[in-house]
XYZ file of C-alpha atoms in Angstrom:
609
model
C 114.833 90.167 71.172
C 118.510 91.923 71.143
C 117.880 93.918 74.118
C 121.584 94.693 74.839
C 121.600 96.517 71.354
C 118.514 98.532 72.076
C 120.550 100.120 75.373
C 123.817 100.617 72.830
C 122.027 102.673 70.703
C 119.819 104.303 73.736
C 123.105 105.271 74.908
C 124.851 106.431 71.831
C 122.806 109.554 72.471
C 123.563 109.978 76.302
C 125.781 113.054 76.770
C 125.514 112.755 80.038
C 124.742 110.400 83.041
C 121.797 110.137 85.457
C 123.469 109.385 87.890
C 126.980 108.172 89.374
C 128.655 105.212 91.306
C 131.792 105.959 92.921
C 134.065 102.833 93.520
C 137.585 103.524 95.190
C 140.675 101.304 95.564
C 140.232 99.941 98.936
C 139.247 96.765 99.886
C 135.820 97.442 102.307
C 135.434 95.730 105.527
C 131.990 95.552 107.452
C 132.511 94.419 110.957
C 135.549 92.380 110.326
C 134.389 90.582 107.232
C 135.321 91.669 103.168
C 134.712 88.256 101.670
C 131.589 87.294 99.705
C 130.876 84.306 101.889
C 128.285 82.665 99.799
C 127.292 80.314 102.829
C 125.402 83.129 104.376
C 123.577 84.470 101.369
C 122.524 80.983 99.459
C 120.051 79.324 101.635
C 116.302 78.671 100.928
C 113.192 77.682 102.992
C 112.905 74.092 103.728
C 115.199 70.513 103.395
C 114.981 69.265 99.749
C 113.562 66.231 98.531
C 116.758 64.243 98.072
C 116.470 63.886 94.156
C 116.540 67.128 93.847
C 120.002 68.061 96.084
C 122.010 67.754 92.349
C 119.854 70.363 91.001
C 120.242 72.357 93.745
C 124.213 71.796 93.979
C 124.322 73.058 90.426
C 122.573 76.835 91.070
C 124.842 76.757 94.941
C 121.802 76.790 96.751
C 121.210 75.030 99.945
C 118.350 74.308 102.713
C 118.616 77.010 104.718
C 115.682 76.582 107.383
C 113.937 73.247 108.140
C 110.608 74.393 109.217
C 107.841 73.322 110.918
C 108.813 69.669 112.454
C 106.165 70.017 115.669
C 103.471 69.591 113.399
C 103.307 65.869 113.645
C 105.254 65.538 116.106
C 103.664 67.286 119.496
C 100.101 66.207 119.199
C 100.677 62.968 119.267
C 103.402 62.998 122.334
C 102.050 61.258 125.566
C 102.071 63.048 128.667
C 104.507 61.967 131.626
C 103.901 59.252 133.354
C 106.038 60.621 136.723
C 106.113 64.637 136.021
C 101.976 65.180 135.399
C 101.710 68.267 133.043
C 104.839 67.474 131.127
C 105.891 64.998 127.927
C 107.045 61.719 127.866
C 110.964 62.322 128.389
C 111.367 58.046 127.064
C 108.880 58.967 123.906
C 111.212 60.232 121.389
C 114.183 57.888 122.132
C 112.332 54.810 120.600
C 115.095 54.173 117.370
C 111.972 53.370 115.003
C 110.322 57.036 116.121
C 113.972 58.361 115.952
C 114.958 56.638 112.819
C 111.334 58.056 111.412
C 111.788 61.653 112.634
C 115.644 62.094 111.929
C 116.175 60.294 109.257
C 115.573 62.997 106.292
C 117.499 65.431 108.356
C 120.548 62.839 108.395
C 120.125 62.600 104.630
C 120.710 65.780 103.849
C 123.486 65.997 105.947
C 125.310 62.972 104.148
C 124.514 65.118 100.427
C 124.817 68.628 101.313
C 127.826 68.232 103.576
C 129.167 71.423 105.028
C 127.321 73.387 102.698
C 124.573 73.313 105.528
C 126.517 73.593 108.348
C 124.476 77.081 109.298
C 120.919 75.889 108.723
C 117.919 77.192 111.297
C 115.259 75.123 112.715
C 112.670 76.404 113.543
C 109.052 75.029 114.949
C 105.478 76.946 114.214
C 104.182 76.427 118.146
C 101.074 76.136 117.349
C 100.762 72.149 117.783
C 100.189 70.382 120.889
C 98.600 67.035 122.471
C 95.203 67.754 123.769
C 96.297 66.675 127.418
C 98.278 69.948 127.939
C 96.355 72.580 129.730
C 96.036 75.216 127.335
C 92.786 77.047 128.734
C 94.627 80.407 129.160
C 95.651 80.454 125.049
C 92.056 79.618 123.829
C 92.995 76.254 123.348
C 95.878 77.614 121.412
C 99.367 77.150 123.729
C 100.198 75.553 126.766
C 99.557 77.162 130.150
C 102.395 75.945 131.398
C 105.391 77.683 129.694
C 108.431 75.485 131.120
C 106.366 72.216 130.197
C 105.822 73.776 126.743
C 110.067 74.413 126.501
C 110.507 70.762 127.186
C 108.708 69.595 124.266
C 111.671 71.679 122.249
C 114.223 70.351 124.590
C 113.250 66.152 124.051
C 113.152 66.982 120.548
C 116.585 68.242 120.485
C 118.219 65.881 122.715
C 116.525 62.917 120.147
C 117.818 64.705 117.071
C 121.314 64.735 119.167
C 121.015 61.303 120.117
C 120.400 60.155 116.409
C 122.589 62.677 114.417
C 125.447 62.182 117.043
C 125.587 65.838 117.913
C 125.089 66.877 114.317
C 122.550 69.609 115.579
C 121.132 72.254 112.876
C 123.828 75.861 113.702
C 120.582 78.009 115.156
C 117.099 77.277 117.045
C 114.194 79.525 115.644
C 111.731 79.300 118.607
C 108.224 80.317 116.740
C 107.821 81.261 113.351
C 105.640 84.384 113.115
C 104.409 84.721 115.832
C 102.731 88.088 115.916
C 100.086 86.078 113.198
C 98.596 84.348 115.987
C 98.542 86.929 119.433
C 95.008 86.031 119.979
C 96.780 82.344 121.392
C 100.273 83.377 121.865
C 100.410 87.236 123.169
C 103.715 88.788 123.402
C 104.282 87.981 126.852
C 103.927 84.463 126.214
C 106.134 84.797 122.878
C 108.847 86.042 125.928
C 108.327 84.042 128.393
C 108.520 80.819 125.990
C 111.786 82.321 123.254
C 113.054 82.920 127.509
C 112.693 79.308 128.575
C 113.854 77.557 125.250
C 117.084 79.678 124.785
C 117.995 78.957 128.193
C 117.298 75.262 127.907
C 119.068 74.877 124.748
C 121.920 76.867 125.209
C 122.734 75.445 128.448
C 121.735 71.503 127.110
C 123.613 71.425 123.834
C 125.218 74.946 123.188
C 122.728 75.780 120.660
C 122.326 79.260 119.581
C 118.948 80.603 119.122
C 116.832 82.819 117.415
C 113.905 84.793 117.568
C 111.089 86.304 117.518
C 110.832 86.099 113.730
C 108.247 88.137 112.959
C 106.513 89.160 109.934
C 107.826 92.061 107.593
C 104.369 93.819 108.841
C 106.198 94.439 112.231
C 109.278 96.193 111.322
C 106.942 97.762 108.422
C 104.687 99.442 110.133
C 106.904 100.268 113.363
C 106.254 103.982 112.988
C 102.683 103.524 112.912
C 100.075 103.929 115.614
C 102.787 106.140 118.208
C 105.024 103.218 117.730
C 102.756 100.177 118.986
C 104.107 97.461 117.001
C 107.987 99.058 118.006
C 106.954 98.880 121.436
C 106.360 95.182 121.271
C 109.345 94.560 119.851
C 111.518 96.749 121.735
C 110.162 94.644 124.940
C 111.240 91.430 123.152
C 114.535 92.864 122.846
C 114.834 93.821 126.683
C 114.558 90.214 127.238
C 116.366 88.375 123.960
C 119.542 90.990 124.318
C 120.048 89.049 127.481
C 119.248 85.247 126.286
C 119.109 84.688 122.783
C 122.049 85.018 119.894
C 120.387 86.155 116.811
C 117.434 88.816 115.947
C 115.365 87.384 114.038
C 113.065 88.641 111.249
C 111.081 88.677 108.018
C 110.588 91.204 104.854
C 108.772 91.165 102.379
C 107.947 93.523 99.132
C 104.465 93.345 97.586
C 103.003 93.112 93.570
C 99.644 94.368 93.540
C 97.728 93.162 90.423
C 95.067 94.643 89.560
C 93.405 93.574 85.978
C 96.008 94.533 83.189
C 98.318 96.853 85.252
C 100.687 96.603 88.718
C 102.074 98.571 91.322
C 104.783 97.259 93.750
C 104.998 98.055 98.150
C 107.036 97.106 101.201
C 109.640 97.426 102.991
C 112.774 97.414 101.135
C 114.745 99.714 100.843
C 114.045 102.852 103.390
C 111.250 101.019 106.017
C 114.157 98.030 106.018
C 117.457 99.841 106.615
C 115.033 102.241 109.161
C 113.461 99.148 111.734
C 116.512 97.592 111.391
C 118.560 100.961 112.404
C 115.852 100.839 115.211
C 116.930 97.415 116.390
C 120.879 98.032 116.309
C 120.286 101.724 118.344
C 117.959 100.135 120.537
C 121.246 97.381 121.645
C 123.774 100.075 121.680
C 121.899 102.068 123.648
C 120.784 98.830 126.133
C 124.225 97.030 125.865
C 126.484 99.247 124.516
C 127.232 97.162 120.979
C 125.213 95.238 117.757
C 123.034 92.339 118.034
C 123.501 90.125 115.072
C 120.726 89.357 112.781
C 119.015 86.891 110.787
C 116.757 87.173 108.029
C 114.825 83.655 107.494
C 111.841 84.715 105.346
C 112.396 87.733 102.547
C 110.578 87.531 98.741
C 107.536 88.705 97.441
C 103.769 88.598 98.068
C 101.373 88.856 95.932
C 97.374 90.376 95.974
C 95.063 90.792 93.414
C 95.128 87.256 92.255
C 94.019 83.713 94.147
C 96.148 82.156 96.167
C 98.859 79.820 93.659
C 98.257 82.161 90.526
C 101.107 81.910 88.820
C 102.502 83.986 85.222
C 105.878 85.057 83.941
C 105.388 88.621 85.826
C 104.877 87.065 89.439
C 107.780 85.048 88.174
C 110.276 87.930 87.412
C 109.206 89.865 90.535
C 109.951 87.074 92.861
C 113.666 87.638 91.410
C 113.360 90.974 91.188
C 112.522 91.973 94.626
C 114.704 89.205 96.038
C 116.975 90.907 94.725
C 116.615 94.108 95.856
C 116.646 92.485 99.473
C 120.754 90.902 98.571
C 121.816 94.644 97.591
C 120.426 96.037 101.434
C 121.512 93.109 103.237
C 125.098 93.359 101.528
C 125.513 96.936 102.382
C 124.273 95.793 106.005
C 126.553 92.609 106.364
C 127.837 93.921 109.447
C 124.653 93.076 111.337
C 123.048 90.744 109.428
C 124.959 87.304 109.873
C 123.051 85.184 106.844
C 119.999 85.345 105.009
C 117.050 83.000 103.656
C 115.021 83.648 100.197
C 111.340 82.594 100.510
C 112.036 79.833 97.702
C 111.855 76.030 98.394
C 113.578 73.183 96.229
C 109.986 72.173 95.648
C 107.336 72.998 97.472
C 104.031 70.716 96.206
C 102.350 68.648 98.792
C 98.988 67.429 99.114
C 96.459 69.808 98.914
C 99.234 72.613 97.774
C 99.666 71.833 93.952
C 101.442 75.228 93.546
C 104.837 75.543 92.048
C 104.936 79.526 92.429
C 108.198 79.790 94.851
C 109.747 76.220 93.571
C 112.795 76.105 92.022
C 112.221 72.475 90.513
C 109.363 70.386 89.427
C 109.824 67.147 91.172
C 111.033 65.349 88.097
C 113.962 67.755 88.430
C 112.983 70.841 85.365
C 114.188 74.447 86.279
C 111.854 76.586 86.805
C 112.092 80.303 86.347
C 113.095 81.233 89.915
C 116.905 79.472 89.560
C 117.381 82.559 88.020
C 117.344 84.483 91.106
C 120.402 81.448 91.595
C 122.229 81.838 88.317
C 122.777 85.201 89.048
C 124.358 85.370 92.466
C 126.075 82.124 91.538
C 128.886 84.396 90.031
C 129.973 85.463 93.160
C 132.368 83.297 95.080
C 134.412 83.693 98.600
C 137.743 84.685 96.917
C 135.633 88.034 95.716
C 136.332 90.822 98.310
C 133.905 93.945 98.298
C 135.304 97.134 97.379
C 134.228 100.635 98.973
C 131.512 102.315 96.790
C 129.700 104.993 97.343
C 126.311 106.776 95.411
C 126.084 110.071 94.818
C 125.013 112.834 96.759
C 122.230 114.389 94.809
C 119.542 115.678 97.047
C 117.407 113.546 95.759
C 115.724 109.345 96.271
C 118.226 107.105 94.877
C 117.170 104.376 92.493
C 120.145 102.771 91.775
C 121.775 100.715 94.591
C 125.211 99.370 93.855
C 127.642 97.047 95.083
C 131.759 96.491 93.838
C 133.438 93.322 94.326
C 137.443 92.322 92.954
C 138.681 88.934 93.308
C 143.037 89.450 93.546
C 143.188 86.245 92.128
C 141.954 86.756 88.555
C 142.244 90.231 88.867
C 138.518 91.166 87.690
C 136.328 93.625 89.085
C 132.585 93.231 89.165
C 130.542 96.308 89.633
C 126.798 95.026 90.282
C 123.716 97.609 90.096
C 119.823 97.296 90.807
C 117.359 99.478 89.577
C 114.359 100.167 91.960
C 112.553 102.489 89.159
C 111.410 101.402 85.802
C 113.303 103.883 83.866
C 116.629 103.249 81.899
C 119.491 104.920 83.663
C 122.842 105.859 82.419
C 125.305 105.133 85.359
C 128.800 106.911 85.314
C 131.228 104.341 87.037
C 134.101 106.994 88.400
C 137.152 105.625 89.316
C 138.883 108.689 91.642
C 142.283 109.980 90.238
C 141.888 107.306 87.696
C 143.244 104.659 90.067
C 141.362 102.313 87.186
C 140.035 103.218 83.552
C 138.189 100.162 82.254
C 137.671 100.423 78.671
C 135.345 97.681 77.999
C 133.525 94.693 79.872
C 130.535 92.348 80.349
C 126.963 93.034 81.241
C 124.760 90.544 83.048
C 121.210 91.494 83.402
C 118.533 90.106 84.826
C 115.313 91.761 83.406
C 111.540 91.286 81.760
C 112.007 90.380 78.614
C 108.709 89.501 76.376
C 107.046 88.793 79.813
C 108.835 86.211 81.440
C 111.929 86.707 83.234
C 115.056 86.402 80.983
C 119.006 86.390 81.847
C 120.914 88.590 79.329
C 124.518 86.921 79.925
C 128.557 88.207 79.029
C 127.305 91.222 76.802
C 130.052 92.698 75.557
C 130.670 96.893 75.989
C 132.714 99.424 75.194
C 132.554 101.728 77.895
C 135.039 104.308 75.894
C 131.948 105.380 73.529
C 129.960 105.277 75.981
C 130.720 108.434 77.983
C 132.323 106.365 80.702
C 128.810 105.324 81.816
C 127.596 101.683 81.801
C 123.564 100.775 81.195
C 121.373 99.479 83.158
C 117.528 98.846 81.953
C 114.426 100.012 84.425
C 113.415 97.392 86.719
C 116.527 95.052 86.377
C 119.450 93.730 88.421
C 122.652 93.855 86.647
C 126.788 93.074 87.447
C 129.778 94.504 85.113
C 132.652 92.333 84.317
C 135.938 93.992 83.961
C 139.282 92.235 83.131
C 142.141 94.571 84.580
C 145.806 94.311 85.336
C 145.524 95.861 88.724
C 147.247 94.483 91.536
C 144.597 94.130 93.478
C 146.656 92.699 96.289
C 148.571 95.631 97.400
C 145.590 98.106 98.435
C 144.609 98.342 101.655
C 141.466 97.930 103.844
C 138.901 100.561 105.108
C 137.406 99.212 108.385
C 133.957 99.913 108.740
C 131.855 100.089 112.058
C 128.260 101.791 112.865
C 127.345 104.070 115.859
C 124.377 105.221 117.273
C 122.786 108.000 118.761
C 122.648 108.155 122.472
C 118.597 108.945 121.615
C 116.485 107.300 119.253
C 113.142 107.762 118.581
C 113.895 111.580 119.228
C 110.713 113.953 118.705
C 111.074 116.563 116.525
C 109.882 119.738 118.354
C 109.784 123.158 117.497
C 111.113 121.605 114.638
C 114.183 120.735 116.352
C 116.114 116.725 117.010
C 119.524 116.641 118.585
C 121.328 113.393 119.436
C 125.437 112.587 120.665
C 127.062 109.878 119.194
C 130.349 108.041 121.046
C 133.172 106.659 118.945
C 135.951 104.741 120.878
C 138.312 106.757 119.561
C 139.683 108.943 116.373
C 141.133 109.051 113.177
C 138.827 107.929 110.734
C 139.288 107.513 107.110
C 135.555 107.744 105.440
C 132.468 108.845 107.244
C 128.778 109.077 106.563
C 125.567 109.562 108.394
C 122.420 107.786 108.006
C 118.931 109.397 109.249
C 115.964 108.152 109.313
C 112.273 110.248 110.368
C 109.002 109.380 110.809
C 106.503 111.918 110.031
C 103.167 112.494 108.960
C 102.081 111.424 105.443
C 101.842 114.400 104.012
C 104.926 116.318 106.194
C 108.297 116.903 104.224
C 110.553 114.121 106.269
C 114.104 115.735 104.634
C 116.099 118.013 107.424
C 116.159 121.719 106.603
C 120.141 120.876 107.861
C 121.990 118.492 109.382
C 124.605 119.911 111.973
C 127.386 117.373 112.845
C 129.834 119.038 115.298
C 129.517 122.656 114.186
C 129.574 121.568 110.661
C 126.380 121.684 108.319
C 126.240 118.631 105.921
C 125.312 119.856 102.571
C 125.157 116.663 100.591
C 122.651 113.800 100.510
C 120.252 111.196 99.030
C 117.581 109.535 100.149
C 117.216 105.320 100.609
C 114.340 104.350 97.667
C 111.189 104.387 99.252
C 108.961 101.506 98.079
C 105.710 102.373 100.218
C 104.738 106.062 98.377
C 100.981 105.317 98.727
C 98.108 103.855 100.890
C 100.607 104.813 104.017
C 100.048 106.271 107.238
C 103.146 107.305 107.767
C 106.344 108.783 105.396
C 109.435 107.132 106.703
C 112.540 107.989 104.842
C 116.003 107.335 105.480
C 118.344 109.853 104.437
C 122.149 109.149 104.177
C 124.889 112.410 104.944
C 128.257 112.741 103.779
C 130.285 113.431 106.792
C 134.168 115.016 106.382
C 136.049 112.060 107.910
C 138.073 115.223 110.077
C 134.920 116.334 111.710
C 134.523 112.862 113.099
C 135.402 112.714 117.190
C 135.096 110.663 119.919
C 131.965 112.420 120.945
C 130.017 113.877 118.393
C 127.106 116.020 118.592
C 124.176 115.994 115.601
C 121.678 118.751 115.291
C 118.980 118.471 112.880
C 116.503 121.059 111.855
C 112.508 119.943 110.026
C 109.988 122.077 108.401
C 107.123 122.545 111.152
C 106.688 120.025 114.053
C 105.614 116.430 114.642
C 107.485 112.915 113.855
C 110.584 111.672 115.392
C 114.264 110.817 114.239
C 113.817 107.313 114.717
C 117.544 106.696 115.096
C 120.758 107.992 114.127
C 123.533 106.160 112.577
C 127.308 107.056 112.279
C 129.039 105.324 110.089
C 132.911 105.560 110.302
C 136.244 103.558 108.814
C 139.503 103.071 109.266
C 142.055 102.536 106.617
C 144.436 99.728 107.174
């Protein structure tokens, strides 16, 4: 089916756009870093069977997180005979067990080379010899919370012993943990993330992670006068201190439900807001970020038995993953590297399922490399550019990212529709610093049910009102061959403050917070908002006062969670005149009625260099 000539003549009639992306000539810097550094965004869950590392080398993916190795390994580890409580410290340094445990690890070290250098490890905790004392866990976790830490510590110092110090980059102490409080309550999860970091860091210089939790906890902080926040914010009081990396999970949902299907979750608002949460929460404890890690993001799936597999699941795995590399691009400055919920292959006994595998066994790509063959375009000598979206009032549905490579002198503009409708994107260029008249579309999109790459379309964006296409539920990069010298513009600088407050209720319909900048002269300047309110409250500020001056334009972060809620959380993003931004600035906000809370309240501010 000729899709790409279906949008041609769709936009032969478009006199106008919906809406418009604004890219500028300046290279844009998030925390120090402008490169595409595709080590941080290609990893997936698991090591890969070793016949299959060629396949993966050819999409540039990599094992990102080798999960799970207690499993097999702690129940069956003999208890001290000299330190009674604790494990064998002799057990793992037989060379057979070694040889047995390490070995895969080492392989995949000798194929993937550096291209693994920043994997996580990770362990489930749940898995321990029956001589341990667990009474207090309902048989669940060790009483003992040092003797429980040493297990992870032998382990390590075996995998050193074997590897020669080739140690995974990052320790991820439990996976999910909030799955399993009934065994492992949060003060446990503390106390043990507590005794591991400190072990690890000070034995081998690890850096570690945690707590990993599910996308329900940063979903549904808001909810229940901030329970599942609460939790988290008293893991933070501790990890700030002790561990390297925040740690965390997201999911969106497909809800099938005979013929038809509605999507949920987190991205984009209930994302950008928990982790806004997170970052205001450490500037307001420590006075600065706390980078963080995503090592689980994808898509569930209800309404069907567990393993059900068609070409829709198929295309909404890519999809949605997708829709998570657009936030965590535009939040690079926290988030350090990501890992898709996709394995290599992921049968085993008992688990027939190929759903989130990106090869049979024998080696066949399977629909999912798409997700791949798309972001495989993108490649370290590709800086991003600034971009903005406009400032409509209203939810935006079309995220956007701009990236130039000097080099070649091309310019990729990449978009992603959250809504299902065809939009007709204006690409302005201010002062017509650039004036593309044609290019290439990529598109990733449903096509005939199944998921389908439309590759190197060609357009001519002269008849086309100066707007580009991009089809309803689809994920989409523009190709432009220019002459610009790339190599002569200069750098905005990007940083993000918070609020002095967070969490701030909004009373007699009334939230004020202070931001504190370390000093002045900015170039570009936005603010980014986001309130909790009742379900059926209006969550938009009447105004938004920032130093005197009311902010009159705005858009709101797409919110995928519009039904079975209890809450309405919406992030809503301010342009701020880059000369109203001080050292100390002061932001009033005014809500229809009362109840909710400004959860936090983000500054974002650059300087041009």
């Amino acid at each position: 089916m000729l899709l790409p000539v279906l949008y041609t003549l769709l936009l032969w009639g478009a006199a106008s756009s919906d809406t418009t992306v604004t890219i500028y000539n300046e290279w844009l810097s998030q925390g120090g870093r402008m490169h595409y550094e595709v080590e941080r965004w290609n990893k997936v869950n698991g090591l890969t069977q070793l016949n299959l590392i060629p396949n993966m080398k050819s999409i540039r993916a990599a094992a990102g997180r080798w999960v799970n190795r207690d499993i097999n390994l702690f129940p069956n580890w003999p208890q001290s005979h000299s330190h009674h409580g604790y494990p064998d410290p002799t057990y793992l340094q037989d060379h057979a067990l070694q040889s047995k445990t390490w070995s895969w690890y080492m392989q995949q070290l000798s194929n993937y080379g550096n291209n693994i250098a920043n994997i996580v490890w990770n362990i489930e905790g749940r898995h321990w010899p029956a001589w341990i004392d667990k009474s207090h866990h309902h048989g669940g976790f060790p009483n003992n919370v040092d003797a429980a830490s040493e297990f992870v510590s032998l382990m390590v110092q075996s995998a050193k012993d074997y590897t020669g110090g080739r140690l995974p980059h990052i320790f991820e102490v439990i996976n999910e943990p909030d799955w399993y409080e009934d065994v492992i309550d949060p003060q446990t999860n503390i106390d043990f993330h507590r005794a591991v970091a400190d072990k690890l860091k000070s034995r081998f210089g690890m850096k570690v992670a945690g707590p990993s939790y599910t996308s329900m906890a940063l979903r549904q902080a808001d909810e229940n006068n901030f329970s599942s926040w609460k939790r988290t914010a008293k893991f933070l009081d501790m990890s700030l201190d002790h561990l390297d990396f925040f740690s965390f999970h997201s999911y969106n949902y497909l809800h099938i439900s005979g013929g038809s299907h509605t999507n949920s979750g987190i991205n984009e608002a209930r994302l950008v807001a928990s982790l806004d949460m997170v970052e205001n929460y450490s500037h307001i404890k420590k006075g600065k970020n706390v980078q963080l890690i995503n090592t689980e993001f994808g898509l569930g799936v209800s309404g069907v038995p567990a393993g059900f597999e068609n070409g829709l699941i198929d295309f909404q795995t890519i999809y949605q993953s997708n829709g998570f590399m657009f936030t965590f691009l535009n939040l690079r400055e926290f988030i350090d590297r990501v890992t898709v919920f996709l394995f290599s292959n992921e049968q085993y006994p008992g688990h027939p399922s190929l759903r989130n595998s990106l090869f049979t066994m024998q080696g066949q790509p399977r629909e999912m490399t798409k997700f791949f063959t798309f972001w495989k375009n993108f490649i370290y000598d590709h800086r991003f550019l600034r971009i903005s979206s406009q400032y409509n009032g209203q939810e935006r549905v079309v995220a956007s990212l701009a990236l130039a490579n000097p080099h070649t002198k091309e310019m990729m503009v990449l978009l992603h529709n959250y809504g299902s409708k065809f939009e007709n994107v204006k690409l302005d260029f201010p002062n017509n610093w650039l004036n593309p008249s044609s290019g290439e579309e990529t598109c990733v999109l449903l096509d005939n049910g199944n998921p389908s790459i439309h590759a190197n379309y060609h357009f001519d964006r002269s008849k086309l009102h100066g707007t580009v296409g991009l089809p309803g539920s689809s994920t989409c990069f523009y190709k432009f061959k220019t002459n610009y010298n790339f190599n002569g513009i200069r750098t905005d600088n990007e940083n993000t403050y918070y609020g002095k407050k967070m969490i701030i209720p909004i009373s007699n319909g009334h939230a004020q917070t202070t931001i504190d900048l370390p000093s002045s002269g900015y170039h570009s300047s936005y603010l980014r908002v986001g309130i909790s309110r009742d379900k059926n409250a209006n969550a938009k500020p009447k105004t938004v006062v920032f130093n005197g001056h009311t902010l009159s334009s705005s858009y709101m972060l797409f919110d995928a969670t519009k039904v079975n809620r209890k809450t309405k959380w919406n992030v809503w993003v301010f342009m701020v005149p880059a000369s109203q931004v001080h050292t100390s600035n002061t932001v009033t906000m005014t809500f229809d009625g009362n109840g909710g809370h400004v959860t936090s309240v983000a500054l974002v501010a650059g300087k041009l260099h």
